[in-house]
Amino acid sequence: MCGIVGAVSQRNIVPILVEGLKRLEYRGYDSCGVAVHQDGGLKRARSTSRVAELQAQADQDGISAGTGIAHTRWATHGAPAVHNAHPHFSPGPNASVDSIGRIALVHNGIIENHDELRAELKSRGYVFTSQTDTEVIAHLVDHLYSGDLLDAVQQALPRLKGAYAVAVFCRDEPHRVVAAREGSPLVLGVGESDGENFVASDAMALAGVTNQIVYLEEGDVVDLQLGRYWLSRLDMTTGRYGAVQREVKTVHAHSGAAELGPYRHYMQKEIFEQPTAIANTLEAITAISPELFGDGAYRVFKEIDSVLILACGTSFYSGSTAKYWLESIAKIPTSVEIASEYRYRESVPNPRTLVVTISQSGETADTIAALKHARGLGMKHTLTICNVATSAMVRECELAYITRAGVEIGVASTKAFTTQLVGLFLLTLALAQTRGHLSEADEAEHLKDLRHLPVAVQAVLALEPQVIAWSEEFARKENALFLARGLHYPIAMEGALKLKEITYIHAEAYAAGELKHGPLALVTAEMPVVTVAPNDALLEKLKSNMQEVRARGGQLYVFADGDTSIESEAGLHVIRMPEHYGALSPILHVVPLQLLAYHTACARGTDVDKPRNLAKSVTVE
């Protein structure tokens, strides 16, 4: 969830570290800091403001050096406060209050046994100045240090339980940074001049500095020095660290996609990028084939008899939508599990199941852990729908479909969600074809609808002025209810999530038929009820549910297909969708819900792109 950048160079790397943090701001954070090896000692700046303020503080304090680490923190252990911000120093045992010490460290993840380690280190004379689990690692490395930083880190890592990415340097060893990962993403950037080398949470943080990237694997430790680096990992058989080789890849992590341009916020920009993102995701697809998902996909698809989808948050709702497609079109039993819950319950594994993970970043810790759990239960067939081709999720799965949404900066996902739906619909068609449920005529019709989808979404975006008018009303509310039926019920859940994420309005979604089983008690004139009303087989049932709301004085805000015969009147506000889109209708109907959340947030003056308490890439449990 947080970001790490580190460097070893002969030039001043503080501007590189700070710029790297800026490129990682989209992940979300509540504090930031930078530490360097300067004048034979350690020096740092930390802030609970934005990275720009950290930069000003570093400039004012004259922080400048060739070796350093930087960090953006999303609080897990300890409140968002300067004393809890990274980097953390270890002054050593029985040190004076003013002592800085020799170890500087940053950390992403959660150390589960930090209480046990804290007690041990306290007994050895170490004084803790923060509430973080991270400070435990810094003191542990210091305790184990005897002149070789790599050796100290390699001794410390096996004692840590949990997930982590760490980067650490020592006062006594200039031009050296040691980093490691276990459960949190980390990349090595091989410098292109002057022997410099880098480490970061994301290749994007190093855009413009180097495009030579090594993606560290679970358990990897990297020792960065001037002009060289070593990779090692623990051999569980011998209990010793041995050298490993990893491929250096050329990665053009262009940051231009992160430029705001004429838009007010990144979220608005990304909403309007959806026609292009969908077109890019569908580029060059002229026919349905299992091989769209990788070599060997046909064999895998023939071997399976069910689908298990694992995902979190918005991705869970895309998977929930796909369940309707997979069962109605491909005729294959499908279950959808919240990844953070799945591995903590007893389930009934089926080795003939296709395990599908969905993630924008491909680094979602809960989803990766759930995937590994499913594999551990004997379900070997795995596939991911992911927006990052070089991510851990793609490397972990047997098959993959890479959506081409581009970089998504806003915490509230928009274009990643709609391109996930496109990828999942293609998976549905490929499975239907393999199972003999997709005729040539049906394939041609679905492909025609997919090719027209970017134009259809563009027409929905033209409804923005009408949605803005509604947002002025919603901005004054503190609660909202979202209703839909069938295939569109997950879209209502996604709409409610968007509203609460960025407006802080409490919102719930219900299958409309459930109104009379409890939620109707909430309906008053002060409760706006957003209704997704496509012209499908459940329309008449939905109209009856809408009447239940009106009879209780509720205010209905309906996104209706043009031929639904739902007209605006007192207490019933209607925005007409440009066209009914059959099975792909959810992709169109989610767009005005995104716009409603966005413009309501603008009217309420919230931080749209960086909503409170949230992060973009959730790389901790």
Tab-separated table of C-alpha atoms in Angstrom, residues 155-599:
chain	number	residue	atom	x	y	z
A	155	GLN	CA	19.994	-13.122	9.647
A	156	ALA	CA	17.037	-10.882	10.495
A	157	LEU	CA	14.644	-11.904	7.719
A	158	PRO	CA	13.974	-15.511	8.829
A	159	ARG	CA	12.861	-14.143	12.195
A	160	LEU	CA	10.115	-12.018	10.633
A	161	LYS	CA	6.620	-13.467	10.319
A	162	GLY	CA	4.274	-11.705	7.929
A	163	ALA	CA	4.630	-9.758	4.709
A	164	TYR	CA	7.302	-7.236	3.932
A	165	ALA	CA	9.405	-5.322	1.495
A	166	VAL	CA	12.345	-3.618	3.191
A	167	ALA	CA	15.215	-1.363	2.193
A	168	VAL	CA	17.992	-0.566	4.659
A	169	PHE	CA	21.374	1.162	4.736
A	170	CYS	CA	24.060	1.590	7.367
A	171	ARG	CA	26.133	4.544	8.503
A	172	ASP	CA	29.288	2.426	8.459
A	173	GLU	CA	28.934	1.237	4.843
A	174	PRO	CA	28.558	4.140	2.380
A	175	HIS	CA	27.153	3.422	-1.082
A	176	ARG	CA	25.302	0.274	-0.027
A	177	VAL	CA	21.585	-0.493	0.275
A	178	VAL	CA	20.181	-3.941	1.031
A	179	ALA	CA	16.558	-4.725	0.163
A	180	ALA	CA	14.312	-7.778	0.355
A	181	ARG	CA	10.753	-8.858	-0.332
A	182	GLU	CA	8.321	-11.432	1.025
A	183	GLY	CA	4.701	-10.796	0.140
A	184	SER	CA	5.080	-7.136	-0.878
A	185	PRO	CA	6.244	-5.995	-4.335
A	186	LEU	CA	9.765	-4.738	-4.958
A	187	VAL	CA	11.849	-4.176	-8.082
A	188	LEU	CA	15.538	-3.589	-8.726
A	189	GLY	CA	16.451	-0.844	-11.177
A	190	VAL	CA	19.807	-1.349	-12.871
A	191	GLY	CA	21.403	2.029	-13.477
A	192	GLU	CA	22.431	3.103	-16.941
A	193	SER	CA	25.441	5.253	-15.947
A	194	ASP	CA	27.984	5.928	-13.197
A	195	GLY	CA	27.392	2.528	-11.615
A	196	GLU	CA	24.185	3.619	-9.872
A	197	ASN	CA	21.476	1.152	-8.871
A	198	PHE	CA	17.949	1.554	-7.522
A	199	VAL	CA	15.186	-0.259	-5.702
A	200	ALA	CA	11.473	0.625	-5.685
A	201	SER	CA	8.001	-0.728	-5.026
A	202	ASP	CA	7.027	-0.127	-8.638
A	203	ALA	CA	8.952	0.353	-11.882
A	204	MET	CA	6.915	3.508	-12.429
A	205	ALA	CA	8.829	5.147	-9.559
A	206	LEU	CA	12.012	4.823	-11.639
A	207	ALA	CA	10.579	6.110	-14.923
A	208	GLY	CA	13.072	8.475	-16.501
A	209	VAL	CA	15.909	7.116	-14.342
A	210	THR	CA	16.266	3.581	-15.723
A	211	ASN	CA	14.185	1.180	-17.785
A	212	GLN	CA	16.302	-1.861	-16.869
A	213	ILE	CA	14.168	-3.632	-14.273
A	214	VAL	CA	14.529	-6.859	-12.309
A	215	TYR	CA	11.302	-8.061	-10.693
A	216	LEU	CA	12.296	-9.572	-7.364
A	217	GLU	CA	10.601	-12.829	-6.452
A	218	GLU	CA	9.345	-13.947	-3.056
A	219	GLY	CA	12.262	-14.362	-0.670
A	220	ASP	CA	14.788	-12.463	-2.797
A	221	VAL	CA	17.409	-10.276	-1.134
A	222	VAL	CA	19.331	-7.725	-3.200
A	223	ASP	CA	22.586	-6.042	-2.215
A	224	LEU	CA	23.030	-2.755	-4.124
A	225	GLN	CA	26.436	-1.154	-4.437
A	226	LEU	CA	28.102	1.159	-6.924
A	227	GLY	CA	28.461	-0.630	-10.239
A	228	ARG	CA	27.236	-3.976	-8.967
A	229	TYR	CA	24.421	-5.856	-7.281
A	230	TRP	CA	23.958	-9.360	-5.893
A	231	LEU	CA	20.759	-11.374	-5.586
A	232	SER	CA	20.335	-14.161	-3.055
A	233	ARG	CA	17.621	-16.166	-1.350
A	234	LEU	CA	17.393	-18.602	1.537
A	235	ASP	CA	17.709	-22.296	0.693
A	236	MET	CA	15.236	-23.936	3.060
A	237	THR	CA	17.112	-27.251	2.801
A	238	THR	CA	20.533	-25.971	3.837
A	239	GLY	CA	19.388	-22.956	5.839
A	240	ARG	CA	21.884	-20.797	3.945
A	241	TYR	CA	21.579	-17.996	1.450
A	242	GLY	CA	22.690	-18.756	-2.096
A	243	ALA	CA	23.076	-16.637	-5.206
A	244	VAL	CA	20.187	-16.495	-7.701
A	245	GLN	CA	19.828	-15.050	-11.179
A	246	ARG	CA	16.875	-12.950	-12.328
A	247	GLU	CA	16.173	-11.650	-15.807
A	248	VAL	CA	16.729	-7.959	-16.474
A	249	LYS	CA	13.756	-6.666	-18.431
A	250	THR	CA	13.407	-3.459	-20.403
A	251	VAL	CA	10.297	-1.789	-19.004
A	252	HIS	CA	9.060	1.473	-20.432
A	253	ALA	CA	7.179	2.675	-17.363
A	254	HIS	CA	6.199	5.918	-19.037
A	255	SER	CA	4.756	8.396	-16.564
A	256	GLY	CA	2.996	10.527	-19.157
A	257	ALA	CA	-0.227	8.662	-18.478
A	258	ALA	CA	-0.140	10.180	-15.010
A	259	GLU	CA	-0.395	13.740	-16.314
A	260	LEU	CA	-3.696	15.351	-15.433
A	261	GLY	CA	-4.146	17.357	-18.624
A	262	PRO	CA	-7.374	19.377	-18.868
A	263	TYR	CA	-9.225	17.397	-16.205
A	264	ARG	CA	-9.955	18.541	-12.684
A	265	HIS	CA	-9.029	15.198	-11.090
A	266	TYR	CA	-7.460	11.922	-12.182
A	267	MET	CA	-10.724	10.127	-11.479
A	268	GLN	CA	-12.548	12.335	-13.962
A	269	LYS	CA	-9.775	11.788	-16.500
A	270	GLU	CA	-9.953	8.025	-16.032
A	271	ILE	CA	-13.731	7.944	-16.338
A	272	PHE	CA	-13.438	9.682	-19.699
A	273	GLU	CA	-10.572	7.422	-20.786
A	274	GLN	CA	-12.839	4.375	-20.659
A	275	PRO	CA	-13.754	4.268	-24.358
A	276	THR	CA	-10.044	4.253	-25.238
A	277	ALA	CA	-9.165	1.784	-22.484
A	278	ILE	CA	-11.868	-0.620	-23.661
A	279	ALA	CA	-10.784	-0.257	-27.289
A	280	ASN	CA	-7.167	-0.948	-26.305
A	281	THR	CA	-8.198	-3.990	-24.263
A	282	LEU	CA	-10.036	-5.360	-27.315
A	283	GLU	CA	-7.346	-4.394	-29.824
A	284	ALA	CA	-6.585	-7.003	-32.515
A	285	ILE	CA	-9.306	-9.383	-31.295
A	286	THR	CA	-11.052	-10.617	-34.434
A	287	ALA	CA	-12.237	-13.986	-33.159
A	288	ILE	CA	-12.885	-15.796	-29.896
A	289	SER	CA	-10.230	-18.325	-28.959
A	290	PRO	CA	-8.999	-19.861	-25.694
A	291	GLU	CA	-5.474	-18.841	-26.725
A	292	LEU	CA	-6.420	-15.237	-25.948
A	293	PHE	CA	-5.588	-16.303	-22.389
A	294	GLY	CA	-2.236	-17.947	-23.124
A	295	ASP	CA	-0.670	-21.035	-24.579
A	296	GLY	CA	-2.323	-24.181	-23.349
A	297	ALA	CA	-5.597	-22.457	-22.486
A	298	TYR	CA	-7.652	-24.806	-24.680
A	299	ARG	CA	-6.312	-27.850	-22.808
A	300	VAL	CA	-7.036	-26.200	-19.449
A	301	PHE	CA	-10.533	-25.134	-20.481
A	302	LYS	CA	-11.339	-28.689	-21.575
A	303	GLU	CA	-10.200	-30.087	-18.227
A	304	ILE	CA	-12.259	-27.830	-15.944
A	305	ASP	CA	-15.888	-28.174	-14.874
A	306	SER	CA	-16.271	-25.093	-12.633
A	307	VAL	CA	-14.889	-21.614	-11.995
A	308	LEU	CA	-13.808	-20.016	-8.712
A	309	ILE	CA	-13.271	-16.241	-8.805
A	310	LEU	CA	-11.107	-14.626	-6.100
A	311	ALA	CA	-10.971	-10.847	-5.754
A	312	CYS	CA	-11.353	-7.877	-3.406
A	313	GLY	CA	-13.261	-4.584	-3.518
A	314	THR	CA	-14.167	-3.338	-6.978
A	315	SER	CA	-12.582	-6.417	-8.565
A	316	PHE	CA	-14.935	-8.588	-6.480
A	317	TYR	CA	-17.887	-6.792	-8.066
A	318	SER	CA	-16.521	-7.378	-11.557
A	319	GLY	CA	-16.220	-11.060	-10.669
A	320	SER	CA	-19.760	-11.055	-9.286
A	321	THR	CA	-21.005	-9.680	-12.609
A	322	ALA	CA	-19.041	-12.320	-14.505
A	323	LYS	CA	-20.764	-15.081	-12.524
A	324	TYR	CA	-24.016	-14.203	-14.315
A	325	TRP	CA	-22.279	-14.349	-17.708
A	326	LEU	CA	-20.387	-17.568	-17.019
A	327	GLU	CA	-23.433	-19.455	-15.833
A	328	SER	CA	-25.901	-18.134	-18.427
A	329	ILE	CA	-23.649	-18.093	-21.508
A	330	ALA	CA	-20.871	-20.640	-20.816
A	331	LYS	CA	-23.139	-22.864	-18.679
A	332	ILE	CA	-20.388	-23.459	-16.135
A	333	PRO	CA	-20.948	-23.421	-12.352
A	334	THR	CA	-19.214	-20.366	-10.877
A	335	SER	CA	-18.568	-19.164	-7.356
A	336	VAL	CA	-17.147	-15.788	-6.338
A	337	GLU	CA	-15.213	-15.391	-3.097
A	338	ILE	CA	-13.891	-12.350	-1.269
A	339	ALA	CA	-10.183	-13.128	-1.324
A	340	SER	CA	-9.533	-11.820	2.184
A	341	GLU	CA	-12.079	-14.308	3.574
A	342	TYR	CA	-11.573	-17.341	1.354
A	343	ARG	CA	-8.407	-18.808	2.861
A	344	TYR	CA	-9.658	-18.462	6.427
A	345	ARG	CA	-12.518	-20.899	6.086
A	346	GLU	CA	-12.853	-24.564	5.256
A	347	SER	CA	-13.981	-25.048	1.674
A	348	VAL	CA	-14.495	-28.013	-0.630
A	349	PRO	CA	-11.729	-27.967	-3.268
A	350	ASN	CA	-12.291	-29.329	-6.749
A	351	PRO	CA	-9.136	-30.051	-8.792
A	352	ARG	CA	-11.160	-29.486	-11.983
A	353	THR	CA	-11.833	-25.847	-11.040
A	354	LEU	CA	-10.394	-22.885	-12.930
A	355	VAL	CA	-9.268	-20.403	-10.267
A	356	VAL	CA	-9.621	-16.856	-11.635
A	357	THR	CA	-8.035	-13.932	-9.806
A	358	ILE	CA	-8.867	-10.327	-10.623
A	359	SER	CA	-6.672	-7.379	-9.659
A	360	GLN	CA	-5.899	-3.975	-11.111
A	361	SER	CA	-2.359	-3.885	-9.754
A	362	GLY	CA	-1.633	-7.596	-9.714
A	363	GLU	CA	-0.058	-7.088	-6.286
A	364	THR	CA	-3.155	-7.304	-4.048
A	365	ALA	CA	-1.854	-9.216	-1.025
A	366	ASP	CA	-5.157	-10.837	-0.047
A	367	THR	CA	-5.795	-12.076	-3.571
A	368	ILE	CA	-2.282	-13.464	-4.024
A	369	ALA	CA	-2.570	-15.263	-0.679
A	370	ALA	CA	-5.972	-16.683	-1.648
A	371	LEU	CA	-4.541	-17.870	-4.968
A	372	LYS	CA	-1.708	-19.685	-3.209
A	373	HIS	CA	-4.197	-21.210	-0.771
A	374	ALA	CA	-6.345	-22.508	-3.641
A	375	ARG	CA	-3.278	-24.035	-5.279
A	376	GLY	CA	-2.342	-25.604	-1.971
A	377	LEU	CA	-5.748	-27.304	-1.947
A	378	GLY	CA	-4.929	-28.965	-5.255
A	379	MET	CA	-6.540	-26.542	-7.695
A	380	LYS	CA	-3.690	-26.121	-10.168
A	381	HIS	CA	-5.511	-24.401	-13.043
A	382	THR	CA	-5.170	-20.635	-12.549
A	383	LEU	CA	-5.903	-17.553	-14.625
A	384	THR	CA	-5.709	-13.855	-13.846
A	385	ILE	CA	-7.428	-10.795	-15.264
A	386	CYS	CA	-4.936	-8.042	-14.531
A	387	ASN	CA	-3.886	-4.590	-15.701
A	388	VAL	CA	-0.130	-4.987	-15.092
A	389	ALA	CA	1.660	-7.539	-17.264
A	390	THR	CA	4.757	-7.629	-15.056
A	391	SER	CA	2.923	-8.057	-11.743
A	392	ALA	CA	3.215	-10.861	-9.214
A	393	MET	CA	-0.302	-12.073	-10.041
A	394	VAL	CA	0.589	-12.634	-13.693
A	395	ARG	CA	3.771	-14.456	-12.748
A	396	GLU	CA	1.889	-16.662	-10.276
A	397	CYS	CA	-0.877	-17.748	-12.664
A	398	GLU	CA	-0.822	-20.358	-15.415
A	399	LEU	CA	-2.902	-18.192	-17.776
A	400	ALA	CA	-3.602	-14.460	-18.008
A	401	TYR	CA	-5.526	-11.792	-19.839
A	402	ILE	CA	-3.903	-8.373	-19.580
A	403	THR	CA	-6.338	-5.493	-19.701
A	404	ARG	CA	-4.933	-2.338	-21.212
A	405	ALA	CA	-6.504	0.339	-19.061
A	406	GLY	CA	-3.196	2.160	-18.635
A	407	VAL	CA	-2.039	3.675	-15.372
A	408	GLU	CA	-4.923	4.335	-12.988
A	409	ILE	CA	-4.063	7.020	-10.437
A	410	GLY	CA	-7.375	7.711	-8.700
A	411	VAL	CA	-7.917	5.468	-5.687
A	412	ALA	CA	-11.519	4.800	-6.742
A	413	SER	CA	-11.181	2.424	-9.684
A	414	THR	CA	-13.078	3.222	-12.883
A	415	LYS	CA	-11.409	2.262	-16.156
A	416	ALA	CA	-9.735	-0.749	-14.526
A	417	PHE	CA	-13.203	-2.022	-13.555
A	418	THR	CA	-14.776	-1.705	-17.001
A	419	THR	CA	-11.775	-3.295	-18.719
A	420	GLN	CA	-11.910	-6.145	-16.196
A	421	LEU	CA	-15.503	-6.704	-17.264
A	422	VAL	CA	-14.398	-6.789	-20.900
A	423	GLY	CA	-11.727	-9.377	-20.087
A	424	LEU	CA	-14.210	-11.463	-18.119
A	425	PHE	CA	-16.749	-11.344	-20.946
A	426	LEU	CA	-14.077	-12.599	-23.363
A	427	LEU	CA	-13.306	-15.394	-20.896
A	428	THR	CA	-17.003	-16.253	-20.809
A	429	LEU	CA	-17.143	-16.496	-24.596
A	430	ALA	CA	-13.945	-18.565	-24.763
A	431	LEU	CA	-15.271	-21.024	-22.195
A	432	ALA	CA	-18.643	-21.139	-23.932
A	433	GLN	CA	-16.904	-21.941	-27.222
A	434	THR	CA	-14.784	-24.680	-25.655
A	435	ARG	CA	-17.861	-26.228	-24.023
A	436	GLY	CA	-19.911	-26.133	-27.217
A	437	HIS	CA	-22.286	-23.361	-26.162
A	438	LEU	CA	-21.217	-20.632	-28.613
A	439	SER	CA	-22.444	-20.820	-32.185
A	440	GLU	CA	-20.679	-18.962	-34.981
A	441	ALA	CA	-23.664	-16.607	-35.235
A	442	ASP	CA	-23.577	-15.876	-31.495
A	443	GLU	CA	-19.828	-15.277	-31.634
A	444	ALA	CA	-20.218	-12.824	-34.492
A	445	GLU	CA	-22.993	-10.960	-32.656
A	446	HIS	CA	-21.003	-10.706	-29.424
A	447	LEU	CA	-17.919	-9.498	-31.284
A	448	LYS	CA	-20.015	-6.877	-33.036
A	449	ASP	CA	-21.335	-5.644	-29.671
A	450	LEU	CA	-17.818	-5.571	-28.199
A	451	ARG	CA	-16.456	-3.546	-31.113
A	452	HIS	CA	-19.274	-1.019	-30.682
A	453	LEU	CA	-18.767	-0.794	-26.912
A	454	PRO	CA	-16.321	2.185	-26.927
A	455	VAL	CA	-18.824	4.232	-28.952
A	456	ALA	CA	-21.667	3.195	-26.637
A	457	VAL	CA	-19.668	4.244	-23.551
A	458	GLN	CA	-18.865	7.580	-25.198
A	459	ALA	CA	-22.595	8.183	-25.606
A	460	VAL	CA	-23.138	7.484	-21.895
A	461	LEU	CA	-20.419	9.985	-20.975
A	462	ALA	CA	-22.455	12.627	-22.816
A	463	LEU	CA	-25.001	12.330	-19.969
A	464	GLU	CA	-22.578	14.083	-17.604
A	465	PRO	CA	-24.520	17.414	-17.432
A	466	GLN	CA	-27.655	15.598	-16.255
A	467	VAL	CA	-25.665	13.678	-13.644
A	468	ILE	CA	-24.103	16.919	-12.376
A	469	ALA	CA	-27.608	18.267	-11.709
A	470	TRP	CA	-28.370	15.233	-9.569
A	471	SER	CA	-25.066	15.510	-7.714
A	472	GLU	CA	-26.084	18.865	-6.213
A	473	GLU	CA	-28.938	17.089	-4.448
A	474	PHE	CA	-26.838	14.114	-3.361
A	475	ALA	CA	-24.149	16.368	-1.881
A	476	ARG	CA	-26.586	17.374	0.875
A	477	LYS	CA	-27.385	13.779	1.862
A	478	GLU	CA	-25.641	11.471	4.313
A	479	ASN	CA	-27.183	8.162	3.211
A	480	ALA	CA	-28.149	6.561	-0.082
A	481	LEU	CA	-29.602	3.278	-1.270
A	482	PHE	CA	-28.753	1.574	-4.585
A	483	LEU	CA	-31.106	-0.958	-6.176
A	484	ALA	CA	-30.878	-3.342	-9.115
A	485	ARG	CA	-31.791	-6.888	-10.039
A	486	GLY	CA	-30.035	-9.811	-11.643
A	487	LEU	CA	-26.978	-9.064	-13.756
A	488	HIS	CA	-26.986	-5.424	-12.639
A	489	TYR	CA	-27.040	-6.057	-8.895
A	490	PRO	CA	-23.194	-6.129	-8.691
A	491	ILE	CA	-23.207	-2.852	-10.635
A	492	ALA	CA	-25.394	-1.315	-7.935
A	493	MET	CA	-22.896	-2.554	-5.336
A	494	GLU	CA	-20.059	-0.975	-7.298
A	495	GLY	CA	-22.023	2.294	-7.544
A	496	ALA	CA	-22.570	2.334	-3.772
A	497	LEU	CA	-18.886	1.638	-3.185
A	498	LYS	CA	-17.863	4.534	-5.426
A	499	LEU	CA	-20.170	6.931	-3.582
A	500	LYS	CA	-18.931	6.016	-0.124
A	501	GLU	CA	-15.256	5.873	-1.187
A	502	ILE	CA	-14.965	9.446	-2.347
A	503	THR	CA	-17.968	11.355	-0.937
A	504	TYR	CA	-18.043	9.711	2.534
A	505	ILE	CA	-21.801	9.339	2.159
A	506	HIS	CA	-22.989	6.064	3.640
A	507	ALA	CA	-24.368	3.977	0.791
A	508	GLU	CA	-25.723	0.453	0.551
A	509	ALA	CA	-26.754	-1.668	-2.405
A	510	TYR	CA	-29.521	-4.246	-2.396
A	511	ALA	CA	-31.059	-6.633	-4.822
A	512	ALA	CA	-34.346	-4.779	-5.306
A	513	GLY	CA	-36.436	-7.832	-4.431
A	514	GLU	CA	-34.925	-7.715	-0.934
A	515	LEU	CA	-36.435	-4.299	-0.127
A	516	LYS	CA	-39.429	-5.759	1.671
A	517	HIS	CA	-37.163	-7.983	3.774
A	518	GLY	CA	-35.703	-5.137	5.786
A	519	PRO	CA	-34.134	-2.202	3.905
A	520	LEU	CA	-37.514	-0.603	3.208
A	521	ALA	CA	-37.479	0.533	6.839
A	522	LEU	CA	-34.745	3.017	5.900
A	523	VAL	CA	-36.656	4.711	3.106
A	524	THR	CA	-37.773	8.298	3.747
A	525	ALA	CA	-37.881	11.492	1.724
A	526	GLU	CA	-34.294	12.110	2.891
A	527	MET	CA	-33.019	8.814	1.476
A	528	PRO	CA	-32.170	9.006	-2.256
A	529	VAL	CA	-32.671	5.632	-3.915
A	530	VAL	CA	-30.562	5.096	-7.030
A	531	THR	CA	-32.001	2.469	-9.335
A	532	VAL	CA	-30.369	0.719	-12.287
A	533	ALA	CA	-33.195	-0.060	-14.695
A	534	PRO	CA	-32.183	-1.804	-17.920
A	535	ASN	CA	-34.855	-3.123	-20.241
A	536	ASP	CA	-34.357	-6.781	-19.398
A	537	ALA	CA	-36.487	-9.702	-18.244
A	538	LEU	CA	-36.643	-8.357	-14.675
A	539	LEU	CA	-37.834	-4.846	-15.571
A	540	GLU	CA	-41.460	-5.333	-14.511
A	541	LYS	CA	-40.360	-6.843	-11.195
A	542	LEU	CA	-38.050	-3.868	-10.699
A	543	LYS	CA	-40.882	-1.419	-11.398
A	544	SER	CA	-42.882	-3.030	-8.595
A	545	ASN	CA	-39.938	-2.577	-6.240
A	546	MET	CA	-39.732	1.076	-7.278
A	547	GLN	CA	-43.384	1.526	-6.378
A	548	GLU	CA	-42.606	0.179	-2.915
A	549	VAL	CA	-40.116	3.035	-2.519
A	550	ARG	CA	-42.524	5.675	-3.804
A	551	ALA	CA	-45.271	4.491	-1.474
A	552	ARG	CA	-42.941	5.295	1.464
A	553	GLY	CA	-42.107	8.782	0.205
A	554	GLY	CA	-38.661	7.834	-1.095
A	555	GLN	CA	-36.939	9.817	-3.844
A	556	LEU	CA	-36.028	7.629	-6.824
A	557	TYR	CA	-33.108	8.433	-9.137
A	558	VAL	CA	-33.328	6.028	-12.039
A	559	PHE	CA	-30.859	5.247	-14.824
A	560	ALA	CA	-33.250	3.712	-17.322
A	561	ASP	CA	-32.902	2.327	-20.809
A	562	GLY	CA	-34.781	4.411	-23.350
A	563	ASP	CA	-37.575	1.910	-23.956
A	564	THR	CA	-38.472	1.171	-20.327
A	565	SER	CA	-41.526	3.511	-20.227
A	566	ILE	CA	-40.282	5.053	-16.966
A	567	GLU	CA	-41.012	8.780	-17.006
A	568	SER	CA	-39.893	11.566	-14.686
A	569	GLU	CA	-42.467	12.945	-12.252
A	570	ALA	CA	-42.628	14.085	-8.634
A	571	GLY	CA	-40.360	11.870	-6.570
A	572	LEU	CA	-39.127	10.029	-9.659
A	573	HIS	CA	-36.080	11.395	-11.474
A	574	VAL	CA	-34.992	9.650	-14.668
A	575	ILE	CA	-31.864	9.820	-16.813
A	576	ARG	CA	-32.226	7.863	-20.032
A	577	MET	CA	-29.392	5.655	-21.224
A	578	PRO	CA	-28.647	5.950	-24.957
A	579	GLU	CA	-29.377	2.304	-25.769
A	580	HIS	CA	-30.030	-1.110	-24.263
A	581	TYR	CA	-26.956	-3.260	-24.569
A	582	GLY	CA	-28.008	-6.775	-23.668
A	583	ALA	CA	-25.430	-8.891	-21.844
A	584	LEU	CA	-22.901	-6.028	-21.925
A	585	SER	CA	-25.331	-3.567	-20.347
A	586	PRO	CA	-23.508	-3.574	-16.956
A	587	ILE	CA	-20.484	-1.930	-18.581
A	588	LEU	CA	-22.657	0.958	-19.745
A	589	HIS	CA	-24.732	1.294	-16.584
A	590	VAL	CA	-21.747	1.596	-14.254
A	591	VAL	CA	-20.459	4.722	-16.030
A	592	PRO	CA	-23.180	7.142	-14.839
A	593	LEU	CA	-22.776	5.741	-11.326
A	594	GLN	CA	-19.090	6.659	-11.508
A	595	LEU	CA	-20.001	10.151	-12.692
A	596	LEU	CA	-22.574	10.547	-9.913
A	597	ALA	CA	-20.016	9.653	-7.241
A	598	TYR	CA	-17.375	11.898	-8.792
A	599	HIS	CA	-19.519	15.027	-9.114
